[in-house]
């Protein structure tokens, strides 16, 4: 299995809602990532988990809360989002290290209303 | 600071013509550079990385440290090469990969 699976594919939520995005990989990768991609823009790194520990937080607002329950799963908990948070949220995984390929999921298209 | 610059948002070429997608980077250490591609309705995927010095789907890219460039080249473009191409750089630790703005390649018949 060489895929990163993200659920749901689409999500519409109100500004007072709480929701979670899920990501799963079974390649044994030790690094997992959340990226945010706005329309016609490149992916922007949000969080990096290495060996299930948060190693990078790119100054992301606290209304985004990542969680790595185990080495195969990565969640992104959402609360009190703003309309400008609407974007494609990409999960990726890799072995870690400099020369390693990142495998990307298809993304969750999030719309905040 | 880490930075990746792709100066062309859109590149349009005819089938069979050579293509070069430009990428320049700024990084104080020794970078690892990649090209990722996103075909229509598909996920972002690795095309090639500089350290392996390989040719994938006819594409090659050479790291030029003097010019801080990592341009992607293909001698004869094919219609199926039409896609979004991102140049990316990983930092020394390897966990922080940043992407350039991307270049959309359109290969005309």
mmCIF file of C-alpha atoms in Angstrom:
data_model
loop_
_atom_site.group_PDB
_atom_site.id
_atom_site.type_symbol
_atom_site.label_atom_id
_atom_site.label_comp_id
_atom_site.label_asym_id
_atom_site.label_seq_id
_atom_site.Cartn_x
_atom_site.Cartn_y
_atom_site.Cartn_z
ATOM 1 C CA UNK A 1 0.000 0.000 0.000
ATOM 2 C CA UNK A 2 1.703 3.166 -1.199
ATOM 3 C CA UNK A 3 -1.132 5.573 -0.646
ATOM 4 C CA UNK A 4 -1.970 8.286 1.787
ATOM 5 C CA UNK A 5 -5.699 8.301 2.414
ATOM 6 C CA UNK A 6 -7.567 11.387 3.562
ATOM 7 C CA UNK A 7 -11.138 11.641 4.765
ATOM 8 C CA UNK A 8 -13.450 13.279 4.134
ATOM 9 C CA UNK A 9 -12.855 14.406 0.560
ATOM 10 C CA UNK A 10 -15.109 17.417 1.018
ATOM 11 C CA UNK A 11 -16.236 19.216 4.153
ATOM 12 C CA UNK A 12 -18.488 22.199 4.683
ATOM 13 C CA UNK A 13 -18.590 23.591 8.188
ATOM 14 C CA UNK A 14 -19.925 26.609 9.991
ATOM 15 C CA UNK A 15 -17.715 28.955 11.921
ATOM 16 C CA UNK A 16 -18.941 27.575 15.245
ATOM 17 C CA UNK A 17 -18.555 23.928 14.316
ATOM 18 C CA UNK A 18 -15.915 21.462 15.431
ATOM 19 C CA UNK A 19 -14.722 18.967 12.865
ATOM 20 C CA UNK A 20 -11.710 16.765 12.206
ATOM 21 C CA UNK A 21 -9.751 15.816 9.147
ATOM 22 C CA UNK A 22 -8.182 12.377 9.056
ATOM 23 C CA UNK A 23 -5.138 10.999 7.309
ATOM 24 C CA UNK A 24 -3.819 7.445 7.214
ATOM 25 C CA UNK A 25 -0.756 5.761 5.732
ATOM 26 C CA UNK A 26 0.531 2.206 6.003
ATOM 27 C CA UNK A 27 3.943 2.622 4.436
ATOM 28 C CA UNK A 28 5.729 2.709 7.774
ATOM 29 C CA UNK A 29 6.658 6.334 7.274
ATOM 30 C CA UNK A 30 7.813 8.133 10.388
ATOM 31 C CA UNK A 31 7.106 11.664 9.288
ATOM 32 C CA UNK A 32 3.658 13.039 8.583
ATOM 33 C CA UNK A 33 2.674 16.488 7.434
ATOM 34 C CA UNK A 34 -0.260 18.835 7.049
ATOM 35 C CA UNK A 35 -0.223 21.360 4.225
ATOM 36 C CA UNK A 36 -2.756 24.014 3.293
ATOM 37 C CA UNK A 37 -3.272 24.874 -0.346
ATOM 38 C CA UNK A 38 -5.319 27.825 -1.500
ATOM 39 C CA UNK A 39 -6.540 28.023 -5.073
ATOM 40 C CA UNK A 40 -3.738 28.568 -7.599
ATOM 41 C CA UNK A 41 -1.148 28.656 -4.816
ATOM 42 C CA UNK A 42 1.503 26.150 -3.748
ATOM 43 C CA UNK A 43 1.079 23.947 -0.687
ATOM 44 C CA UNK A 44 2.073 25.716 2.525
ATOM 45 C CA UNK A 45 3.479 23.669 5.353
ATOM 46 C CA UNK A 46 1.434 23.776 8.564
ATOM 47 C CA UNK A 47 2.660 20.968 10.827
ATOM 48 C CA UNK A 48 5.204 18.179 10.838
ATOM 49 C CA UNK A 49 5.141 15.121 13.055
ATOM 50 C CA UNK A 50 8.254 13.048 13.405
ATOM 51 C CA UNK A 51 7.991 9.739 15.262
ATOM 52 C CA UNK A 52 4.549 10.787 16.481
ATOM 53 C CA UNK A 53 5.861 13.985 18.053
ATOM 54 C CA UNK A 54 5.113 17.454 16.776
ATOM 55 C CA UNK A 55 8.392 18.780 15.426
ATOM 56 C CA UNK A 56 7.310 21.767 13.346
ATOM 57 C CA UNK A 57 4.430 24.190 13.779
ATOM 58 C CA UNK A 58 4.616 26.943 11.216
ATOM 59 C CA UNK A 59 2.910 29.493 13.458
ATOM 60 C CA UNK A 60 -0.485 28.078 12.656
ATOM 61 C CA UNK A 61 -3.462 29.613 14.558
ATOM 62 C CA UNK A 62 -4.673 27.561 17.488
ATOM 63 C CA UNK A 63 -8.026 26.970 15.832
ATOM 64 C CA UNK A 64 -6.103 24.234 13.984
ATOM 65 C CA UNK A 65 -5.029 21.465 16.330
ATOM 66 C CA UNK A 66 -3.045 18.498 15.017
ATOM 67 C CA UNK A 67 -2.911 15.094 16.619
ATOM 68 C CA UNK A 68 -0.914 11.984 15.840
ATOM 69 C CA UNK A 69 -2.507 9.061 17.705
ATOM 70 C CA UNK A 70 -0.070 6.535 16.244
ATOM 71 C CA UNK A 71 2.485 6.209 13.498
ATOM 72 C CA UNK A 72 -0.158 5.550 10.841
ATOM 73 C CA UNK A 73 -2.702 8.213 11.679
ATOM 74 C CA UNK A 74 -2.737 11.974 11.611
ATOM 75 C CA UNK A 75 -5.685 14.158 12.510
ATOM 76 C CA UNK A 76 -6.353 17.843 12.179
ATOM 77 C CA UNK A 77 -8.979 19.154 14.565
ATOM 78 C CA UNK A 78 -10.786 22.275 13.468
ATOM 79 C CA UNK A 79 -12.664 24.696 15.681
ATOM 80 C CA UNK A 80 -13.996 28.216 15.210
ATOM 81 C CA UNK A 81 -12.606 28.536 11.722
ATOM 82 C CA UNK A 82 -12.958 31.585 9.540
ATOM 83 C CA UNK A 83 -14.094 31.726 5.904
ATOM 84 C CA UNK A 84 -10.525 32.512 4.860
ATOM 85 C CA UNK A 85 -9.526 29.086 6.165
ATOM 86 C CA UNK A 86 -11.366 27.536 3.247
ATOM 87 C CA UNK A 87 -8.768 25.624 1.245
ATOM 88 C CA UNK A 88 -7.531 22.216 0.216
ATOM 89 C CA UNK A 89 -5.832 20.510 3.150
ATOM 90 C CA UNK A 90 -3.190 18.029 2.143
ATOM 91 C CA UNK A 91 -1.671 15.323 4.245
ATOM 92 C CA UNK A 92 1.691 13.821 3.323
ATOM 93 C CA UNK A 93 4.066 11.262 4.747
ATOM 94 C CA UNK A 94 7.689 10.343 4.226
ATOM 95 C CA UNK A 95 10.521 8.367 5.780
ATOM 96 C CA UNK A 96 11.949 11.635 6.993
ATOM 97 C CA UNK A 97 15.400 12.901 6.234
ATOM 98 C CA UNK A 98 16.574 15.151 3.477
ATOM 99 C CA UNK A 99 16.369 12.978 0.428
ATOM 100 C CA UNK A 100 13.058 11.394 1.022
ATOM 101 C CA UNK A 101 10.020 11.626 -1.168
ATOM 102 C CA UNK A 102 6.807 12.943 0.311
ATOM 103 C CA UNK A 103 3.699 10.979 -0.576
ATOM 104 C CA UNK A 104 0.591 13.135 -0.717
ATOM 105 C CA UNK A 105 -3.041 12.366 -0.143
ATOM 106 C CA UNK A 106 -5.773 13.627 -2.422
ATOM 107 C CA UNK A 107 -6.687 16.279 0.076
ATOM 108 C CA UNK A 108 -9.802 17.457 1.875
ATOM 109 C CA UNK A 109 -11.586 20.374 0.267
ATOM 110 C CA UNK A 110 -12.755 22.480 3.202
ATOM 111 C CA UNK A 111 -15.339 25.232 2.932
ATOM 112 C CA UNK A 112 -16.085 27.398 5.958
ATOM 113 C CA UNK A 113 -19.418 29.182 5.800
ATOM 114 C CA UNK B 1 15.810 32.015 4.685
ATOM 115 C CA UNK B 2 14.492 29.234 2.517
ATOM 116 C CA UNK B 3 12.922 30.354 -0.723
ATOM 117 C CA UNK B 4 12.017 28.748 -4.029
ATOM 118 C CA UNK B 5 11.223 30.888 -7.040
ATOM 119 C CA UNK B 6 9.506 29.731 -10.186
ATOM 120 C CA UNK B 7 9.290 32.803 -12.376
ATOM 121 C CA UNK B 8 6.790 31.465 -14.911
ATOM 122 C CA UNK B 9 3.195 30.849 -13.899
ATOM 123 C CA UNK B 10 2.319 29.422 -17.295
ATOM 124 C CA UNK B 11 4.425 27.873 -19.999
ATOM 125 C CA UNK B 12 2.871 26.885 -23.290
ATOM 126 C CA UNK B 13 4.807 24.880 -25.892
ATOM 127 C CA UNK B 14 4.016 22.797 -28.926
ATOM 128 C CA UNK B 15 4.273 19.037 -28.885
ATOM 129 C CA UNK B 16 7.794 17.970 -29.779
ATOM 130 C CA UNK B 17 9.348 21.257 -28.723
ATOM 131 C CA UNK B 18 11.921 21.461 -25.941
ATOM 132 C CA UNK B 19 10.714 22.645 -22.587
ATOM 133 C CA UNK B 20 12.504 24.201 -19.647
ATOM 134 C CA UNK B 21 10.800 25.065 -16.383
ATOM 135 C CA UNK B 22 12.893 27.401 -14.307
ATOM 136 C CA UNK B 23 13.545 27.131 -10.600
ATOM 137 C CA UNK B 24 15.855 29.216 -8.454
ATOM 138 C CA UNK B 25 16.380 28.765 -4.772
ATOM 139 C CA UNK B 26 17.747 30.569 -1.777
ATOM 140 C CA UNK B 27 19.109 28.556 1.114
ATOM 141 C CA UNK B 28 22.062 29.082 3.392
ATOM 142 C CA UNK B 29 22.908 25.415 3.796
ATOM 143 C CA UNK B 30 23.187 22.534 1.369
ATOM 144 C CA UNK B 31 19.733 22.010 -0.097
ATOM 145 C CA UNK B 32 17.916 18.981 -1.317
ATOM 146 C CA UNK B 33 15.810 19.833 -4.339
ATOM 147 C CA UNK B 34 12.848 18.114 -5.911
ATOM 148 C CA UNK B 35 10.371 18.518 -8.706
ATOM 149 C CA UNK B 36 6.788 17.510 -7.950
ATOM 150 C CA UNK B 37 4.046 17.243 -10.546
ATOM 151 C CA UNK B 38 0.291 17.370 -10.325
ATOM 152 C CA UNK B 39 -1.662 16.060 -13.285
ATOM 153 C CA UNK B 40 -5.303 16.991 -13.681
ATOM 154 C CA UNK B 41 -7.446 15.382 -10.988
ATOM 155 C CA UNK B 42 -4.486 13.512 -9.510
ATOM 156 C CA UNK B 43 -2.555 13.945 -6.321
ATOM 157 C CA UNK B 44 0.729 15.746 -6.049
ATOM 158 C CA UNK B 45 3.577 13.317 -6.699
ATOM 159 C CA UNK B 46 7.331 13.332 -6.932
ATOM 160 C CA UNK B 47 8.785 13.629 -10.426
ATOM 161 C CA UNK B 48 12.465 13.615 -9.587
ATOM 162 C CA UNK B 49 15.039 14.613 -6.984
ATOM 163 C CA UNK B 50 18.426 16.095 -7.603
ATOM 164 C CA UNK B 51 20.403 13.603 -5.594
ATOM 165 C CA UNK B 52 19.392 10.633 -7.705
ATOM 166 C CA UNK B 53 20.373 12.335 -10.977
ATOM 167 C CA UNK B 54 17.833 10.262 -12.850
ATOM 168 C CA UNK B 55 15.620 10.933 -15.826
ATOM 169 C CA UNK B 56 11.924 10.406 -15.285
ATOM 170 C CA UNK B 57 9.475 10.501 -18.197
ATOM 171 C CA UNK B 58 12.233 12.128 -20.222
ATOM 172 C CA UNK B 59 12.680 14.968 -17.723
ATOM 173 C CA UNK B 60 16.022 15.865 -16.189
ATOM 174 C CA UNK B 61 17.112 18.542 -13.760
ATOM 175 C CA UNK B 62 20.621 19.573 -12.807
ATOM 176 C CA UNK B 63 21.494 21.370 -9.635
ATOM 177 C CA UNK B 64 23.667 24.404 -10.357
ATOM 178 C CA UNK B 65 24.939 25.647 -7.029
ATOM 179 C CA UNK B 66 26.713 28.607 -8.585
ATOM 180 C CA UNK B 67 23.504 29.925 -10.096
ATOM 181 C CA UNK B 68 21.344 28.434 -7.323
ATOM 182 C CA UNK B 69 19.116 26.896 -9.946
ATOM 183 C CA UNK B 70 17.420 23.567 -10.532
ATOM 184 C CA UNK B 71 15.723 23.901 -13.892
ATOM 185 C CA UNK B 72 13.595 21.075 -15.261
ATOM 186 C CA UNK B 73 14.160 20.132 -18.885
ATOM 187 C CA UNK B 74 12.759 17.834 -21.498
ATOM 188 C CA UNK B 75 13.971 17.780 -25.086
ATOM 189 C CA UNK B 76 10.647 16.851 -26.691
ATOM 190 C CA UNK B 77 7.433 17.756 -24.888
ATOM 191 C CA UNK B 78 4.419 15.445 -25.061
ATOM 192 C CA UNK B 79 0.762 16.341 -24.585
ATOM 193 C CA UNK B 80 0.608 14.139 -21.511
ATOM 194 C CA UNK B 81 3.234 16.363 -19.882
ATOM 195 C CA UNK B 82 0.604 19.045 -19.416
ATOM 196 C CA UNK B 83 0.372 19.532 -15.663
ATOM 197 C CA UNK B 84 1.304 21.754 -12.747
ATOM 198 C CA UNK B 85 4.970 21.518 -11.793
ATOM 199 C CA UNK B 86 6.339 22.539 -8.420
ATOM 200 C CA UNK B 87 9.968 22.926 -7.509
ATOM 201 C CA UNK B 88 10.581 22.121 -3.838
ATOM 202 C CA UNK B 89 13.423 22.410 -1.361
ATOM 203 C CA UNK B 90 14.071 20.474 1.842
ATOM 204 C CA UNK B 91 16.097 21.901 4.683
ATOM 205 C CA UNK B 92 19.007 20.282 6.435
ATOM 206 C CA UNK B 93 16.796 18.346 8.802
ATOM 207 C CA UNK B 94 14.711 17.149 5.918
ATOM 208 C CA UNK B 95 11.329 17.715 7.478
ATOM 209 C CA UNK B 96 10.637 21.187 6.208
ATOM 210 C CA UNK B 97 9.868 21.125 2.514
ATOM 211 C CA UNK B 98 8.776 24.317 0.881
ATOM 212 C CA UNK B 99 7.328 24.709 -2.569
ATOM 213 C CA UNK B 100 7.703 27.268 -5.290
ATOM 214 C CA UNK B 101 4.617 28.946 -6.691
ATOM 215 C CA UNK B 102 4.380 26.394 -9.481
ATOM 216 C CA UNK B 103 4.432 26.513 -13.265
ATOM 217 C CA UNK B 104 1.550 25.244 -15.322
ATOM 218 C CA UNK B 105 2.846 23.539 -18.441
ATOM 219 C CA UNK B 106 0.503 23.328 -21.384
ATOM 220 C CA UNK B 107 1.630 21.247 -24.340
ATOM 221 C CA UNK B 108 -0.308 21.985 -27.483
ATOM 222 C CA UNK B 109 -0.921 19.449 -30.223
#
